[in-house]
PDB file of C-alpha atoms in Angstrom:
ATOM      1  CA  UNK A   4      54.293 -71.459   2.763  1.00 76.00           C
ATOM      2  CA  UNK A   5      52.912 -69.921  -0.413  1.00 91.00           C
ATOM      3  CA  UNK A   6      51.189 -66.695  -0.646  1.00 95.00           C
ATOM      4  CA  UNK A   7      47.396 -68.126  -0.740  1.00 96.00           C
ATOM      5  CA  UNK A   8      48.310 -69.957   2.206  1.00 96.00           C
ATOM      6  CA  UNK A   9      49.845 -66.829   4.021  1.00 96.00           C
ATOM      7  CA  UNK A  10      46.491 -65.211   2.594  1.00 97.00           C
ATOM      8  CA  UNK A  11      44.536 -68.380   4.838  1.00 97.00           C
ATOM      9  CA  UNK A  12      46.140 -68.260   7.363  1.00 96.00           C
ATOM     10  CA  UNK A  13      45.080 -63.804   7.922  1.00 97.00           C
ATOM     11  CA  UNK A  14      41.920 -64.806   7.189  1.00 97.00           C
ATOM     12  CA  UNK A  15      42.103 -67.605  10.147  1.00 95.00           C
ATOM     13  CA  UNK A  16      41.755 -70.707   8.182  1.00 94.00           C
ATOM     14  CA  UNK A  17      43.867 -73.663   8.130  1.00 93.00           C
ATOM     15  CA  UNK A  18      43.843 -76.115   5.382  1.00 94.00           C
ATOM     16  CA  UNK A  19      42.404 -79.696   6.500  1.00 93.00           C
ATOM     17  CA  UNK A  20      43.272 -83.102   5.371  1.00 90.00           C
ATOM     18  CA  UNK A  21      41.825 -83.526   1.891  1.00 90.00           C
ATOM     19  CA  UNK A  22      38.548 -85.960   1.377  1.00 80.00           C
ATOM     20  CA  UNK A  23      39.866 -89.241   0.217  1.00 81.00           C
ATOM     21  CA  UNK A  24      37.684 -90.438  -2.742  1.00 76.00           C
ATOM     22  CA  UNK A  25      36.427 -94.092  -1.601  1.00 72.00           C
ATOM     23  CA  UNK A  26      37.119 -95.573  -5.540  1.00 80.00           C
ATOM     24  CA  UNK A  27      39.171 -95.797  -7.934  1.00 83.00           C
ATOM     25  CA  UNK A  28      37.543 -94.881 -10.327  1.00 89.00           C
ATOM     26  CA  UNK A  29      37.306 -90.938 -10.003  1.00 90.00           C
ATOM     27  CA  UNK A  30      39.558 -88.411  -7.828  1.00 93.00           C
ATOM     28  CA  UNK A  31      39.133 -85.067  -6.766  1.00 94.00           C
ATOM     29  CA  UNK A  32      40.795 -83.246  -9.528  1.00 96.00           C
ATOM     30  CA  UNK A  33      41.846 -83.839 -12.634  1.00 96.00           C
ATOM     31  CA  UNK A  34      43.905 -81.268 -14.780  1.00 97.00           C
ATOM     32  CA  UNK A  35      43.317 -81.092 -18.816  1.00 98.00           C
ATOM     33  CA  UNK A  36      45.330 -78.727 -20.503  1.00 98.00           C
ATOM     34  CA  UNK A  37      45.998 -75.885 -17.889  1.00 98.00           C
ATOM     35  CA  UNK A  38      42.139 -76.321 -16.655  1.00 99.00           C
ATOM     36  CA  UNK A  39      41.102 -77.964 -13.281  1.00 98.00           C
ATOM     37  CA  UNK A  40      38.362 -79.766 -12.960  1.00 99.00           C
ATOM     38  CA  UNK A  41      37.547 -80.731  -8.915  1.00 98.00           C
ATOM     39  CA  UNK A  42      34.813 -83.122  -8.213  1.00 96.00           C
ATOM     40  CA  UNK A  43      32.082 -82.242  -5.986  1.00 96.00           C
ATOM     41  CA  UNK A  44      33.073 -81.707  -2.600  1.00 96.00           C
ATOM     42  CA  UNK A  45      31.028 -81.222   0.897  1.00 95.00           C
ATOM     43  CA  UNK A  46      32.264 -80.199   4.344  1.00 93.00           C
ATOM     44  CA  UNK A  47      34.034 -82.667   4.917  1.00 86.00           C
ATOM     45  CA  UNK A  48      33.745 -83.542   9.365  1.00 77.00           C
ATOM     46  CA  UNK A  49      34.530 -79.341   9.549  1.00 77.00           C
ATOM     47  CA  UNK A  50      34.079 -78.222  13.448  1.00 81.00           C
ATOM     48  CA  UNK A  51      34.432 -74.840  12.154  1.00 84.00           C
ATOM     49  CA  UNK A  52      32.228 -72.267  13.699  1.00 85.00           C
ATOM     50  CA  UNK A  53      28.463 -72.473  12.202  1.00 88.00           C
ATOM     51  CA  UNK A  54      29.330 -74.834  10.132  1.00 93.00           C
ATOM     52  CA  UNK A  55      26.091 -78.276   9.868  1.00 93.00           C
ATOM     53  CA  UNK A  56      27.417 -80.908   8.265  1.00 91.00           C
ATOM     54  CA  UNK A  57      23.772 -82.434   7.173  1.00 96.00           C
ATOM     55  CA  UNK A  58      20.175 -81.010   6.914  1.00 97.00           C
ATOM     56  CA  UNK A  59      18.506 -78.825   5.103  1.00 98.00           C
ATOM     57  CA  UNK A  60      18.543 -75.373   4.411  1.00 98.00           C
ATOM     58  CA  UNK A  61      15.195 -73.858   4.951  1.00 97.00           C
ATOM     59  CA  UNK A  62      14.132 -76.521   7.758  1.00 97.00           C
ATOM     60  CA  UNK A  63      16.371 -77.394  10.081  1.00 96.00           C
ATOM     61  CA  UNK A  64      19.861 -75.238   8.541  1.00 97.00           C
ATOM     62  CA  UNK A  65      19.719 -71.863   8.550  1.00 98.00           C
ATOM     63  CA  UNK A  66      20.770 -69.388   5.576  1.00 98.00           C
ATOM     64  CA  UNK A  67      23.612 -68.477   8.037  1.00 98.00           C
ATOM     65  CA  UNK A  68      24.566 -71.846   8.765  1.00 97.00           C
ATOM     66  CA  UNK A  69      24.278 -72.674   5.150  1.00 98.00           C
ATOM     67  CA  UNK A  70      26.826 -70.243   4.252  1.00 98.00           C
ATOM     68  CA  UNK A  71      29.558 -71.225   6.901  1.00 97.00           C
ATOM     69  CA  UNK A  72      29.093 -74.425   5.461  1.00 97.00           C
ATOM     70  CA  UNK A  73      29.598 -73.631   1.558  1.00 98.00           C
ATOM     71  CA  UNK A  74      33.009 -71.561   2.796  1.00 97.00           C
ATOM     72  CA  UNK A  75      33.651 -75.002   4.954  1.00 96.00           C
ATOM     73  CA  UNK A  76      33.090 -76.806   1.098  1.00 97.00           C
ATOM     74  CA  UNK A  77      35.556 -74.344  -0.158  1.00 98.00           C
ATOM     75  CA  UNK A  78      38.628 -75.179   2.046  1.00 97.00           C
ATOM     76  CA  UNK A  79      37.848 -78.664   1.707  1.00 97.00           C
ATOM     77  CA  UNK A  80      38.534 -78.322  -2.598  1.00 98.00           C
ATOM     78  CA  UNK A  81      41.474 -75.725  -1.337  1.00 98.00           C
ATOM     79  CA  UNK A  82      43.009 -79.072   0.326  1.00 97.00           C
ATOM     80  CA  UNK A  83      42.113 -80.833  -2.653  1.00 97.00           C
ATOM     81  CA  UNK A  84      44.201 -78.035  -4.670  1.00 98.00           C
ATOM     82  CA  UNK A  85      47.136 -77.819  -2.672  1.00 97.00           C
ATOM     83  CA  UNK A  86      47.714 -81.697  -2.300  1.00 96.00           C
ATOM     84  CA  UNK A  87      46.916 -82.089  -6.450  1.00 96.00           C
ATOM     85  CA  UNK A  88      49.313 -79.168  -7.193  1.00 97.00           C
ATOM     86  CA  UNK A  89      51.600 -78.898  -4.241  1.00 96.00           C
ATOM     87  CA  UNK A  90      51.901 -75.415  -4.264  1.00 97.00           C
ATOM     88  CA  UNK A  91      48.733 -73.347  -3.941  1.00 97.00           C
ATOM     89  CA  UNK A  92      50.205 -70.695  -5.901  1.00 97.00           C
ATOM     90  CA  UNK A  93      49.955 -72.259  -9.328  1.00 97.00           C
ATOM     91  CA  UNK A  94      46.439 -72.047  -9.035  1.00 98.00           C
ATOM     92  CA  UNK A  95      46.105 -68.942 -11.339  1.00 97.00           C
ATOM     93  CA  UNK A  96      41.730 -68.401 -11.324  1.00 98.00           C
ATOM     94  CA  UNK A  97      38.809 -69.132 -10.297  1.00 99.00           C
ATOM     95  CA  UNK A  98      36.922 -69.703 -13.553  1.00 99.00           C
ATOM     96  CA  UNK A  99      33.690 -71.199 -12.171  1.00 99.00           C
ATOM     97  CA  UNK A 100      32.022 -72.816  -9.162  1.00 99.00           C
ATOM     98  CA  UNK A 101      28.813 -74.849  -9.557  1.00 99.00           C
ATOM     99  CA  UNK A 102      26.977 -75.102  -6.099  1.00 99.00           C
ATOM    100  CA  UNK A 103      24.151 -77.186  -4.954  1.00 99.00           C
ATOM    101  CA  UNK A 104      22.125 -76.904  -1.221  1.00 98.00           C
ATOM    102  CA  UNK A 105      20.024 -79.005  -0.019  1.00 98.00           C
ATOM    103  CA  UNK A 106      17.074 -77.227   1.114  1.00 97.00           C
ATOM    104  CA  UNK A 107      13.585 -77.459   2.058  1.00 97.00           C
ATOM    105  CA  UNK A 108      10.839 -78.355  -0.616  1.00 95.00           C
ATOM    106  CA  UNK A 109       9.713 -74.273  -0.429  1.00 96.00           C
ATOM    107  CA  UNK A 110      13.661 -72.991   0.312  1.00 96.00           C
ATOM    108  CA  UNK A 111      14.502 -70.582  -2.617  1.00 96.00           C
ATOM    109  CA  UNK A 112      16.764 -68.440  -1.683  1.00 97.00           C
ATOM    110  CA  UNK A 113      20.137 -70.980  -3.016  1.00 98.00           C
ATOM    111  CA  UNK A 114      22.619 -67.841  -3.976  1.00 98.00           C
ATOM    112  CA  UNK A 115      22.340 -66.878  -0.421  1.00 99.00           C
ATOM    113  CA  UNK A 116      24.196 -69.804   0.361  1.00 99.00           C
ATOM    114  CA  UNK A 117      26.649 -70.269  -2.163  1.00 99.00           C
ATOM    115  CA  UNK A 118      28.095 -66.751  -1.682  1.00 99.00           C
ATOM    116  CA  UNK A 119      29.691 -68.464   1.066  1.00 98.00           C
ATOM    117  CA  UNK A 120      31.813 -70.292  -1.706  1.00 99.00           C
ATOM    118  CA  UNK A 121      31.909 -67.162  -4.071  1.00 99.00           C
ATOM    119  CA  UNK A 122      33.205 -64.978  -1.064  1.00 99.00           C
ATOM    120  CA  UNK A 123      35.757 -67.282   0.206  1.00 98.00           C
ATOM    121  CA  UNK A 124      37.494 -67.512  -2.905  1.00 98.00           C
ATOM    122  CA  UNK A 125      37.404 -63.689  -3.660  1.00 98.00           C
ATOM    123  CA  UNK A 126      38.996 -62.947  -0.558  1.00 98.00           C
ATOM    124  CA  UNK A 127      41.558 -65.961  -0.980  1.00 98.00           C
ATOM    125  CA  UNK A 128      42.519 -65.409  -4.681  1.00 98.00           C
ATOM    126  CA  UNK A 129      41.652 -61.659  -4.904  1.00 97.00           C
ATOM    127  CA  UNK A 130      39.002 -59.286  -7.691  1.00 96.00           C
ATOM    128  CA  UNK A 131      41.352 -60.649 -10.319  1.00 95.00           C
ATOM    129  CA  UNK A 132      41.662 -63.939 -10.251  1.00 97.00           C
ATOM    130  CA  UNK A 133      38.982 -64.916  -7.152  1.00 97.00           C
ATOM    131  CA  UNK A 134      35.937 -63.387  -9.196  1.00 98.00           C
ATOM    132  CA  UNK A 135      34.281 -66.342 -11.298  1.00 98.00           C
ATOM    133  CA  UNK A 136      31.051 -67.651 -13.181  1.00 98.00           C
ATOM    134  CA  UNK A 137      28.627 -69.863 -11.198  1.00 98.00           C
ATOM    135  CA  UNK A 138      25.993 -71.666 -10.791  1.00 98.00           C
ATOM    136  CA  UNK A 139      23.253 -72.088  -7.542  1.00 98.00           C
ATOM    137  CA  UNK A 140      20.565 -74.857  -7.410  1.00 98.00           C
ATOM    138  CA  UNK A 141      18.856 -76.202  -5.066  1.00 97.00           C
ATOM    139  CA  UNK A 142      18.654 -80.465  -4.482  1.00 94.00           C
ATOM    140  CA  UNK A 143      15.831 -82.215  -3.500  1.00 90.00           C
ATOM    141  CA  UNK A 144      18.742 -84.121  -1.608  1.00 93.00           C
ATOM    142  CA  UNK A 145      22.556 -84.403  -1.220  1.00 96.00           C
ATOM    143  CA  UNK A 146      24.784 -87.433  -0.796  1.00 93.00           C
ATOM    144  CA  UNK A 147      25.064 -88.674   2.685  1.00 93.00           C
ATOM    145  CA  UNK A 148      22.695 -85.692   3.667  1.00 95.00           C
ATOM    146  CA  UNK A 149      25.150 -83.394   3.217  1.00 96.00           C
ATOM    147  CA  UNK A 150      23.974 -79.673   3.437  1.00 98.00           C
ATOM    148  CA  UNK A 151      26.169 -78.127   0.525  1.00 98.00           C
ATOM    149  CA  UNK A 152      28.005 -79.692  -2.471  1.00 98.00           C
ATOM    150  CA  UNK A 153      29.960 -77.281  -4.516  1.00 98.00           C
ATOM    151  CA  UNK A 154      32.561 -78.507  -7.837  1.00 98.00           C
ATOM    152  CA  UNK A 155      34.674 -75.949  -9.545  1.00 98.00           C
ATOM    153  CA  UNK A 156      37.152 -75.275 -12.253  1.00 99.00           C
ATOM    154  CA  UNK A 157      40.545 -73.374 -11.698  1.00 99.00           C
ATOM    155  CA  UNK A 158      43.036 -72.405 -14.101  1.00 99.00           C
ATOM    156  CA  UNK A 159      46.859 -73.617 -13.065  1.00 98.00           C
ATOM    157  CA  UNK A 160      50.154 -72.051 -13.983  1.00 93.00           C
ATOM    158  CA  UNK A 161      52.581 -74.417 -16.036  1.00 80.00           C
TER     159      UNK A 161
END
C-alpha cells in the first residue's frame, strides 16, 4: 500500500470502485505533460456517514450533509487517481479543485460546502502539497440531481 493510502486508511476511509464513464468519448482523467486533469465527479452510491447523494443544499441537504458529501466526491476522484496512476503516490499536488453544489434558489453559502473537498485533500496530501486554488459556485442544478460535483487538477511524478 502506498503512503496516501496508509494516510486513508488513519483517517478511516477506504478507496471505492472508481465511476465508470458511460462513453467513449471522455474518461475520468487525462494526463498532459505532468498535469492531471479529472473530469467532474459526484458521490458516486457512497453509504458513508452524512453523506445525500441528491437534493439540494439549502432545501432539503443540509450545509453538514453537503460537506460529507463533497469529501464523499473527493474519494470518488482519489479512486479515479489511483486506478489512472496505479500508485497514489505519484500524485505530487493538489493544484486546484473547481466545485459546484446544487443548492436552493436563495442558498449562498457554496464554500461551506466545498471545504469538504479542500479539507479532505489537505489532510490526505498534507500543507505542502494538499493546499490548492479553487473555485465554489453554486448550480441551478446538477446531473442526475446530484448534490455536489467537484473536477480537479493534480500534478504527477514521472
Amino acid at each position: 500500500m502506498s503512503r496516501i493510502e496508509d494516510k486513508l486508511a488513519e483517517m478511516g476511509f477506504e478507496l471505492p470502485e472508481p465511476w465508470p464513464y458511460p462513453n467513449a468519448n471522455r474518461t475520468a482523467v487525462v494526463q498532459v505533460g505532468s498535469i492531471l486533469y479529472v473530469s467532474g465527479h459526484g458521490p458516486g452510491l457512497s453509504d458513508l456517514p452524512g453523506v445525500r447523494t441528491k437534493g439540494r443544499v439549502g432545501e432539503d441537504v443540509s450545509i453538514e450533509e453537503g460537506y460529507a458529501t463533497a469529501r464523499a466526491v473527493m474519494l470518488m476522484i482519489v479512486a479515479s487517481l489511483k486506478q489512472f496512476t496505479g500508485d497514489l503516490d505519484r500524485v505530487k499536488r493538489v493544484i486546484r479543485l473547481f466545485g459546484m453544489v446544487n443548492g436552493a434558489a436563495d442558498f449562498r453559502n457554496y464554500p461551506k460546502v466545498i471545504d469538504g473537498a479542500s479539507d479532505f485533500v489537505y489532510e490526505l496530501w498534507g500543507p505542502e502539497f494538499g493546499q490548492h486554488a479553487r473555485t465554489a459556485i453554486g448550480a441551478g442544478g446538477l446531473p442526475h440531481d446530484i448534490v455536489v460535483e467537484i473536477n480537479g487538477e493534480f500534478e504527477i511524478a514521472d
